């Protein structure tokens, strides 16, 4: 079975940085576009950023553009989310997800492999 496992979440102060990791198993990782989503209580799950299979294209939501960066290491079956200048509104549970689509689109329905998430709390 395909599996994604996130790690690196925690509680930090606003203005600091945090790096999340996602490790994949049971799937042809290099053939998957990978993305990060987040969900706060009472809100819909939203796209954060993603990277395609050949590491040619990255895409970010307007709310994190310029602060968050997605990268991947296909040899290690891992994808990362570097979060800088964190804000209280970044507080959410962050999920790693994969799709065979060749562009990191924002629609959750396009992703067929999901992790359980890791929580990030940013205090002011």
Phi, psi and omega in degrees: 000139176292142183213139174236134181232119180268154176205165175105357179289166180172191180250124183223167178271151177303142180092351180264183183239157178207143179239125177261148178236152176222125180249128183256149175210155176075018178211155177285086190306318183293347178264002183250135164284136182244147181213162174245136174237164175217154180216123175263156180305131178079003181238160178287154174291132184235149178290138177251303179188160181205171182215138183277178190297321185266008179056042178259324186235134170237154182214138183226152173287157181298329184291337182241353183303128182092346179247322182254147181220132179257137175219167179214157176228098184295330179295332181256000183056045183229149173229147187231155173231108176270120183247121181241156179048053184298146180240155178305326180289353174279352179300123183181172170268128184257131184243142172264140182214154181230149177215152175279355174301152186265007177221139180286078181288164188268347184285126180297329183295340181283346185259128184249359176231127184227146171270178180275346177096160174221135188272140177236125177241126180244118181262153180264000000 
